[in-house]
Structures are given as C-alpha cells and as structure tokens.
CSV table of C-alpha atoms and ligand atoms in Angstrom, one decimal:
chain,number,residue,atom,x,y,z
A,101,UNK,CA,-25.6,9.4,23.9
A,102,UNK,CA,-22.0,8.9,22.9
A,103,UNK,CA,-22.8,5.2,23.5
A,104,UNK,CA,-24.7,3.6,20.6
A,105,UNK,CA,-26.3,0.9,22.7
A,106,UNK,CA,-26.5,-0.4,26.2
A,107,UNK,CA,-28.3,-3.7,26.4
A,108,UNK,CA,-28.8,-6.0,29.4
A,109,UNK,CA,-27.7,-9.6,28.9
A,110,UNK,CA,-31.2,-11.1,28.5
A,111,UNK,CA,-32.2,-8.7,25.8
A,112,UNK,CA,-29.3,-9.0,23.3
A,113,UNK,CA,-31.1,-11.7,21.4
A,114,UNK,CA,-28.0,-13.4,20.0
A,115,UNK,CA,-26.2,-16.4,21.4
A,116,UNK,CA,-23.2,-18.5,20.3
A,117,UNK,CA,-25.6,-21.0,18.7
A,118,UNK,CA,-26.8,-18.3,16.3
A,119,UNK,CA,-23.3,-18.0,14.9
A,120,UNK,CA,-22.3,-20.5,12.3
A,121,UNK,CA,-18.7,-22.0,12.4
A,122,UNK,CA,-16.0,-20.0,14.3
A,123,UNK,CA,-15.7,-22.8,16.8
A,124,UNK,CA,-12.1,-22.0,17.7
A,125,UNK,CA,-13.1,-18.3,18.3
A,126,UNK,CA,-16.0,-19.3,20.5
A,127,UNK,CA,-13.7,-21.7,22.5
A,128,UNK,CA,-11.1,-19.0,23.0
A,129,UNK,CA,-13.7,-16.5,24.2
A,130,UNK,CA,-15.2,-19.0,26.5
A,131,UNK,CA,-11.9,-19.4,28.3
A,132,UNK,CA,-10.8,-15.8,28.2
A,133,UNK,CA,-14.1,-14.0,29.0
A,134,UNK,CA,-17.1,-16.2,29.8
A,135,UNK,CA,-15.5,-18.3,32.5
A,136,UNK,CA,-13.8,-15.4,34.3
A,137,UNK,CA,-17.1,-13.4,34.2
A,138,UNK,CA,-19.3,-16.3,35.3
A,139,UNK,CA,-16.9,-17.8,37.8
A,140,UNK,CA,-14.7,-15.0,39.1
A,141,UNK,CA,-13.8,-17.0,42.2
A,142,UNK,CA,-11.8,-19.4,40.0
A,143,UNK,CA,-9.6,-16.6,38.7
A,144,UNK,CA,-8.9,-14.6,41.8
A,145,UNK,CA,-5.8,-16.4,43.2
A,146,UNK,CA,-2.3,-16.6,41.8
A,147,UNK,CA,-0.9,-14.9,38.8
A,148,UNK,CA,-1.4,-17.4,36.0
A,149,UNK,CA,-5.1,-17.4,35.7
A,150,UNK,CA,-5.9,-13.7,35.6
A,151,UNK,CA,-9.0,-12.4,33.8
A,152,UNK,CA,-7.8,-10.2,30.9
A,153,UNK,CA,-8.9,-6.6,30.6
A,154,UNK,CA,-8.8,-6.5,26.8
A,155,UNK,CA,-9.5,-8.7,23.8
A,156,UNK,CA,-9.1,-7.7,20.2
A,157,UNK,CA,-11.2,-9.3,17.4
A,158,UNK,CA,-9.6,-8.7,14.0
A,159,UNK,CA,-10.2,-9.9,10.5
A,160,UNK,CA,-11.9,-9.1,7.2
A,161,UNK,CA,-15.3,-7.2,7.2
A,162,UNK,CA,-18.5,-9.1,7.6
A,163,UNK,CA,-17.0,-12.1,9.3
A,164,UNK,CA,-19.2,-11.8,12.4
A,165,UNK,CA,-17.1,-9.8,14.9
A,166,UNK,CA,-20.0,-7.6,16.0
A,167,UNK,CA,-22.2,-10.6,16.2
A,168,UNK,CA,-19.6,-12.4,18.3
A,169,UNK,CA,-19.4,-9.4,20.6
A,170,UNK,CA,-23.1,-9.4,21.3
A,171,UNK,CA,-23.4,-13.2,21.7
A,172,UNK,CA,-20.4,-13.1,24.1
A,173,UNK,CA,-22.3,-10.7,26.3
A,174,UNK,CA,-25.3,-13.0,26.4
A,175,UNK,CA,-23.1,-16.0,27.1
A,176,UNK,CA,-21.1,-14.2,29.8
A,177,UNK,CA,-24.3,-12.8,31.4
A,178,UNK,CA,-22.9,-9.3,31.0
A,179,UNK,CA,-24.4,-6.0,30.1
A,180,UNK,CA,-23.3,-4.8,26.6
A,181,UNK,CA,-22.2,-1.3,25.9
A,182,UNK,CA,-21.4,-0.6,22.3
A,183,UNK,CA,-19.4,2.4,21.1
A,184,UNK,CA,-18.0,3.2,17.6
A,185,UNK,CA,-14.6,4.6,17.3
A,186,UNK,CA,-15.3,7.0,14.5
A,187,UNK,CA,-18.5,8.4,16.1
A,188,UNK,CA,-16.6,9.1,19.3
A,189,UNK,CA,-13.8,11.0,17.7
A,190,UNK,CA,-16.0,13.0,15.2
A,191,UNK,CA,-18.9,13.9,17.4
A,192,UNK,CA,-17.3,14.6,20.6
A,193,UNK,CA,-14.4,16.8,19.9
A,194,UNK,CA,-13.3,18.7,22.9
A,195,UNK,CA,-15.0,16.8,25.7
A,196,UNK,CA,-12.7,13.9,25.9
A,197,UNK,CA,-12.0,13.9,29.5
A,198,UNK,CA,-15.6,14.3,30.7
A,199,UNK,CA,-16.8,11.7,28.2
A,200,UNK,CA,-14.4,8.9,29.0
A,201,UNK,CA,-14.9,9.5,32.8
A,202,UNK,CA,-18.6,9.2,32.3
A,203,UNK,CA,-18.2,6.1,30.2
A,204,UNK,CA,-16.0,4.2,32.7
A,205,UNK,CA,-18.0,5.2,35.7
A,206,UNK,CA,-21.2,4.2,34.0
A,207,UNK,CA,-19.5,0.9,33.1
A,208,UNK,CA,-18.5,0.3,36.7
A,209,UNK,CA,-22.1,0.6,37.8
A,210,UNK,CA,-23.2,-1.8,35.1
A,211,UNK,CA,-20.5,-4.5,35.7
A,212,UNK,CA,-20.2,-7.2,34.7
A,213,UNK,CA,-20.1,-5.4,31.4
A,214,UNK,CA,-18.5,-5.7,28.0
A,215,UNK,CA,-17.5,-2.4,26.3
A,216,UNK,CA,-17.4,-3.2,22.7
A,217,UNK,CA,-15.4,-0.7,20.7
A,218,UNK,CA,-16.1,-1.2,17.0
A,219,UNK,CA,-13.6,0.3,14.6
A,220,UNK,CA,-11.2,0.5,17.5
A,221,UNK,CA,-8.5,1.7,15.0
A,222,UNK,CA,-10.3,5.0,14.5
A,223,UNK,CA,-10.5,5.7,18.3
A,224,UNK,CA,-7.2,4.2,19.3
A,225,UNK,CA,-5.2,4.0,16.0
A,226,UNK,CA,-1.6,4.8,15.6
A,227,UNK,CA,-0.5,8.3,16.5
A,228,UNK,CA,-1.2,10.4,13.5
A,229,UNK,CA,1.8,12.6,13.6
A,230,UNK,CA,1.6,16.3,12.9
A,231,UNK,CA,-1.7,16.0,11.1
A,232,UNK,CA,-3.6,14.2,13.8
A,233,UNK,CA,-6.4,16.2,15.2
A,234,UNK,CA,-5.7,17.4,18.8
A,235,UNK,CA,-9.1,16.2,20.0
A,236,UNK,CA,-8.5,12.6,18.7
A,237,UNK,CA,-5.2,12.5,20.5
A,238,UNK,CA,-6.7,13.7,23.7
A,239,UNK,CA,-9.6,11.3,23.4
A,240,UNK,CA,-7.2,8.4,23.0
A,241,UNK,CA,-5.0,9.4,25.9
A,242,UNK,CA,-8.0,9.9,28.1
A,243,UNK,CA,-9.5,6.5,27.1
A,244,UNK,CA,-6.3,4.7,27.8
A,245,UNK,CA,-5.8,6.5,31.2
A,246,UNK,CA,-9.3,5.6,32.3
A,247,UNK,CA,-8.8,2.0,31.1
A,248,UNK,CA,-5.6,1.7,33.1
A,249,UNK,CA,-7.3,3.3,36.0
A,250,UNK,CA,-9.9,0.5,36.4
A,251,UNK,CA,-9.6,-0.7,39.9
A,252,UNK,CA,-8.6,-4.4,40.1
A,253,UNK,CA,-12.0,-5.3,41.5
A,254,UNK,CA,-13.6,-3.8,38.4
A,255,UNK,CA,-11.2,-5.1,36.0
A,256,UNK,CA,-12.5,-8.6,36.5
A,257,UNK,CA,-15.9,-7.5,35.5
A,258,UNK,CA,-15.3,-4.9,32.8
A,259,UNK,CA,-13.9,-6.1,29.6
A,260,UNK,CA,-12.9,-3.9,26.7
A,261,UNK,CA,-13.5,-5.8,23.5
A,262,UNK,CA,-12.1,-4.1,20.4
A,263,UNK,CA,-12.9,-5.0,16.8
A,264,UNK,CA,-11.1,-3.9,13.6
A,265,UNK,CA,-10.5,-4.8,10.0
A,266,UNK,CA,-7.2,-2.9,10.2
A,267,UNK,CA,-5.1,-4.3,13.0
A,268,UNK,CA,-1.9,-2.8,11.6
A,269,UNK,CA,-3.2,0.7,12.2
A,270,UNK,CA,-3.3,0.2,15.9
A,271,UNK,CA,-1.0,2.0,18.2
A,272,UNK,CA,1.5,-0.2,20.1
A,273,UNK,CA,0.2,1.1,23.4
A,274,UNK,CA,-3.2,-0.2,22.4
A,275,UNK,CA,-2.0,-3.5,21.2
A,276,UNK,CA,-0.3,-4.0,24.7
A,277,UNK,CA,-3.6,-3.3,26.4
A,278,UNK,CA,-5.4,-5.8,24.2
A,279,UNK,CA,-3.2,-8.7,25.1
A,280,UNK,CA,-5.5,-11.3,23.6
A,281,UNK,CA,-6.0,-11.0,19.9
A,282,UNK,CA,-8.3,-13.3,18.1
A,283,UNK,CA,-8.4,-13.6,14.3
A,284,UNK,CA,-11.8,-14.0,12.8
A,285,UNK,CA,-11.2,-15.5,9.4
A,286,UNK,CA,-13.4,-15.9,6.3
A,287,UNK,CA,-15.2,-19.2,6.4
A,288,UNK,CA,-13.9,-22.1,4.3
A,289,UNK,CA,-16.4,-24.3,2.4
A,290,UNK,CA,-17.3,-26.5,5.3
A,291,UNK,CA,-18.0,-23.5,7.5
A,292,UNK,CA,-19.9,-21.7,4.7
A,293,UNK,CA,-22.2,-24.7,4.7
A,294,UNK,CA,-22.7,-24.4,8.4
A,295,UNK,CA,-23.5,-20.7,8.2
A,296,UNK,CA,-25.9,-21.2,5.3
A,297,UNK,CA,-27.7,-23.9,7.3
A,298,UNK,CA,-28.3,-21.3,10.0
A,299,UNK,CA,-29.6,-18.6,7.6
A,300,UNK,CA,-31.8,-21.1,5.7
A,301,UNK,CA,-33.1,-23.1,8.7
A,302,UNK,CA,-36.6,-21.7,8.4
A,303,UNK,CA,-36.9,-21.4,4.7
A,304,UNK,CA,-38.9,-23.6,2.3
A,305,UNK,CA,-36.1,-25.4,0.4
A,306,UNK,CA,-36.4,-27.8,-2.5
A,307,UNK,CA,-36.2,-31.4,-1.2
A,308,UNK,CA,-32.5,-32.6,-1.4
A,309,UNK,CA,-31.1,-29.1,-1.4
A,310,UNK,CA,-27.4,-29.4,-1.7
A,311,UNK,CA,-25.8,-27.1,0.9
A,312,UNK,CA,-22.3,-28.4,0.0
A,313,UNK,CA,-22.7,-27.4,-3.6
A,314,UNK,CA,-23.7,-23.9,-2.7
A,315,UNK,CA,-20.9,-23.7,-0.2
A,316,UNK,CA,-18.4,-24.7,-2.9
A,317,UNK,CA,-19.8,-22.1,-5.2
A,318,UNK,CA,-19.3,-19.2,-2.8
A,319,UNK,CA,-15.5,-19.2,-2.3
A,320,UNK,CA,-14.3,-15.9,-0.7
A,321,UNK,CA,-17.8,-15.0,0.7
A,322,UNK,CA,-18.0,-13.7,4.3
A,323,UNK,CA,-20.9,-14.6,6.6
A,324,UNK,CA,-22.3,-11.2,5.8
A,325,UNK,CA,-22.0,-11.8,2.0
A,326,UNK,CA,-23.7,-15.2,2.5
A,327,UNK,CA,-26.6,-13.6,4.3
A,328,UNK,CA,-27.1,-11.0,1.5
A,329,UNK,CA,-27.0,-13.8,-1.1
A,330,UNK,CA,-29.7,-15.7,0.8
A,331,UNK,CA,-31.9,-12.6,1.0
A,332,UNK,CA,-31.6,-12.0,-2.7
A,333,UNK,CA,-32.3,-15.7,-3.5
A,334,UNK,CA,-35.3,-15.8,-1.2
A,335,UNK,CA,-36.8,-12.8,-3.1
A,336,UNK,CA,-36.8,-14.7,-6.4
A,337,UNK,CA,-39.9,-16.8,-5.8
A,338,UNK,CA,-41.7,-13.7,-4.4
A,339,UNK,CA,-40.9,-11.8,-7.6
A,340,UNK,CA,-42.1,-14.7,-9.7
A,341,UNK,CA,-45.4,-14.8,-7.9
A,342,UNK,CA,-45.9,-11.1,-8.2
A,343,UNK,CA,-45.1,-11.3,-12.0
A,344,UNK,CA,-47.6,-14.0,-12.4
A,345,UNK,CA,-50.2,-12.1,-10.5
A,346,UNK,CA,-49.6,-9.1,-12.7
A,347,UNK,CA,-50.1,-11.2,-15.8
A,348,UNK,CA,-53.5,-12.2,-14.4
A,349,UNK,CA,-52.7,-15.7,-13.4
A,350,UNK,CA,-53.1,-17.2,-9.9
A,351,UNK,CA,-55.5,-14.8,-8.4
A,352,UNK,CA,-57.5,-17.5,-6.7
A,353,UNK,CA,-56.9,-18.4,-3.1
A,354,UNK,CA,-53.8,-17.7,-1.0
A,355,UNK,CA,-50.6,-17.2,-2.9
A,356,UNK,CA,-48.2,-20.1,-2.7
A,357,UNK,CA,-44.5,-19.5,-3.0
A,358,UNK,CA,-42.5,-22.2,-4.6
A,359,UNK,CA,-39.5,-23.7,-2.7
A,360,UNK,CA,-36.1,-22.2,-3.1
A,361,UNK,CA,-33.7,-24.1,-5.3
A,362,UNK,CA,-29.9,-24.0,-5.9
A,363,UNK,CA,-30.4,-22.0,-9.1
A,364,UNK,CA,-32.0,-19.1,-7.1
A,365,UNK,CA,-28.7,-18.7,-5.3
A,366,UNK,CA,-26.5,-19.1,-8.4
A,367,UNK,CA,-28.5,-16.5,-10.3
A,368,UNK,CA,-28.4,-14.1,-7.3
A,369,UNK,CA,-24.6,-14.1,-7.1
B,684,LIG,P1,-17.4,-5.3,10.0
B,684,LIG,O1,-15.9,-5.6,10.2
B,684,LIG,O2,-17.7,-4.9,8.6
B,684,LIG,O3,-18.0,-4.5,11.1
B,684,LIG,P2,-18.2,-7.7,11.3
B,684,LIG,O4,-17.1,-8.7,11.3
B,684,LIG,O5,-18.4,-7.0,12.6
B,684,LIG,O6,-18.1,-6.8,10.1
B,684,LIG,P3,-20.9,-8.5,11.5
B,684,LIG,O7,-21.4,-7.1,11.5
B,684,LIG,O8,-20.9,-9.2,12.8
B,684,LIG,O9,-19.5,-8.6,10.9
B,684,LIG,O10,-21.7,-9.4,10.5
B,684,LIG,C1,-22.6,-8.9,9.6
B,684,LIG,C2,-23.8,-9.8,9.5
B,684,LIG,O11,-23.4,-11.0,8.8
B,684,LIG,C3,-24.3,-10.3,10.8
B,684,LIG,O12,-25.3,-9.5,11.3
B,684,LIG,C4,-24.8,-11.7,10.5
B,684,LIG,O13,-26.1,-11.6,10.1
B,684,LIG,C5,-23.9,-12.2,9.4
B,684,LIG,N1,-22.9,-13.1,9.8
B,684,LIG,C6,-21.5,-12.9,9.6
B,684,LIG,N2,-20.9,-14.0,10.1
B,684,LIG,C7,-21.8,-14.9,10.5
B,684,LIG,C8,-21.7,-16.2,11.1
B,684,LIG,N3,-20.5,-16.8,11.3
B,684,LIG,N4,-22.9,-16.8,11.5
B,684,LIG,C9,-24.0,-16.2,11.3
B,684,LIG,N5,-24.2,-14.9,10.8
B,684,LIG,C10,-23.1,-14.3,10.4
C-alpha cells in the first residue's frame, strides 16, 4: 500500500484525445515512450534509438501532468503504477530498502509498466544537507540503486515518469536519470479554447457560444483552473432553478435548465 494506484491499461479511462492542446508534448511522448513500448523490436539494435528509462514532466500546477501520465499508459498499452513522493518519504520511514525492492520487483512482473512518481522532488529532491532526514536520504539512495539495477531487458518495458512543479529542487543525480525532460506549459488562448471545448462538449450551451471570447478572458488559467471555472458556471442555471422553485414558481412538470451563456463564466471568475 505504498503505491497509491495500480491500474491495467484498459481501465485507466483517459486517452490522449481527452487532453486538450499539449500537441507537442503528446508528440514527444509518442516518440519517447509509446513507440518503444509498443514496438520494442524497432529499438533493440544500435545505440542511437534506445528506449529511455526516465522522463520528467515539469511545469506549473494544474497543467495536466498527472492526466498526461495516465493517458500515456493507455496509449502505450502499459500498466500504471502511481506513487507520490511525499507519501513515500513520510509514511515509510525506515523500510526504504524493503520497499523499493518490492516496488521494482512488482513492476518487473507487471511490465510493460509506467511508474509515475508525482512530486518527484520530495522523493528525489536535492540533498538536504545536515537537516535532511536520514530516512529520506536512504529512500532516495535505495530508489536510485534499484532504478540503476533494472536489467536491460526490463528497462525497455519499465519507465519511470516523474512530475514536478519544482524542477530546480531536483538532485543532479536524478536529473541525469531522467534524461528526457518535457515542459508542460500553461495554455495560450488558442489552447484554452481547445481545452474548454473538451470540458463543455456535453453541456447545453447557448447557440453561438463564443469559445474564443471566453479563452481570451481567461489569461493565465491552467487546465485545472478552466475546469473549476466550468464547474462553477454550470452550477449557475441549477442555482437559478432552485431559487425559482423556492419562490413557488415552476413546480409543474420536469425542471428545465436554461443553456449556459458567456456571462455565467465571467460571473464565476
Ligand atoms: P499538479 O502539478 O498540481 O499535480 P498537474 O499538472 O498534474 O497538477 P492534473 O492533475 O493533471 O495537473 O490536472 C488537474 C485537472 O485539470 C485534470 O484532472 C483535468 O481535469 C484538468 N486538466 C488540466 N489540463 C488539462 C488539459 N490540457 N486537458 C484537459 N483537462 C485538463
């Protein structure tokens, strides 16, 4: 139970198409992870095209790193193991060696597998000097030793995928082991419109709803912020209907929610 989730590929429920924008990121992950996992025979000769053992996703909070990790497992046909750096170091003081051995031997059995380490900075962050907890240091060393010890057969089919909002906190030794680093940026207006279209695909929108106007009005929003905005906006017609019912109007027949309009979003900001 140090692992927060183990999910087989068919049950993850997220694919690349569910993620708006981030086309470059998806393209890079296709080349680095999906192809080598799906077609290992194309990557087994020579030295140039070698599957990589580690990929780092970094960027501001809420930009879809966790979502990308899950979708990647679906697209690669890999099992998905998810661990969180801070849980590992806080809950499992003392048992570092046993724990990492168990994790990696479990992963070998599940290969092809993606081990997603969220908050990788708290598990594998820069050496904390005199104040660093001994257990954290041991956990990190054990983790890196087990990682290095992956047999080459396994290394094609086990990928460590780290995610962090704080890449500058990572230890040099970890950075070297995550040779491919992919920046997951905040969306620009065009990409905000793409993300909004995914969230609002099934909603009842006013005819002629202007996605571009909404995208332009949400400068600086992450995908996660946009989702929260959509949820708040979608609640407004519900609240109106409840208010009307309370006043004694519209008690006849099935309640009908009015379509969402741009103002619902602007008022919810
Ligand atoms: P953190 O760094 O805070 O852990 P994160 O980058 O891992 O954040 P996620 O947890 O993947 O971000 O995103 C939070 C939620 O925001 C997702 O569950 C999803 O609903 C939504 N989201 C973010 N970006 C996108 C996107 N590009 N397309 C669709 N949904 C998105």
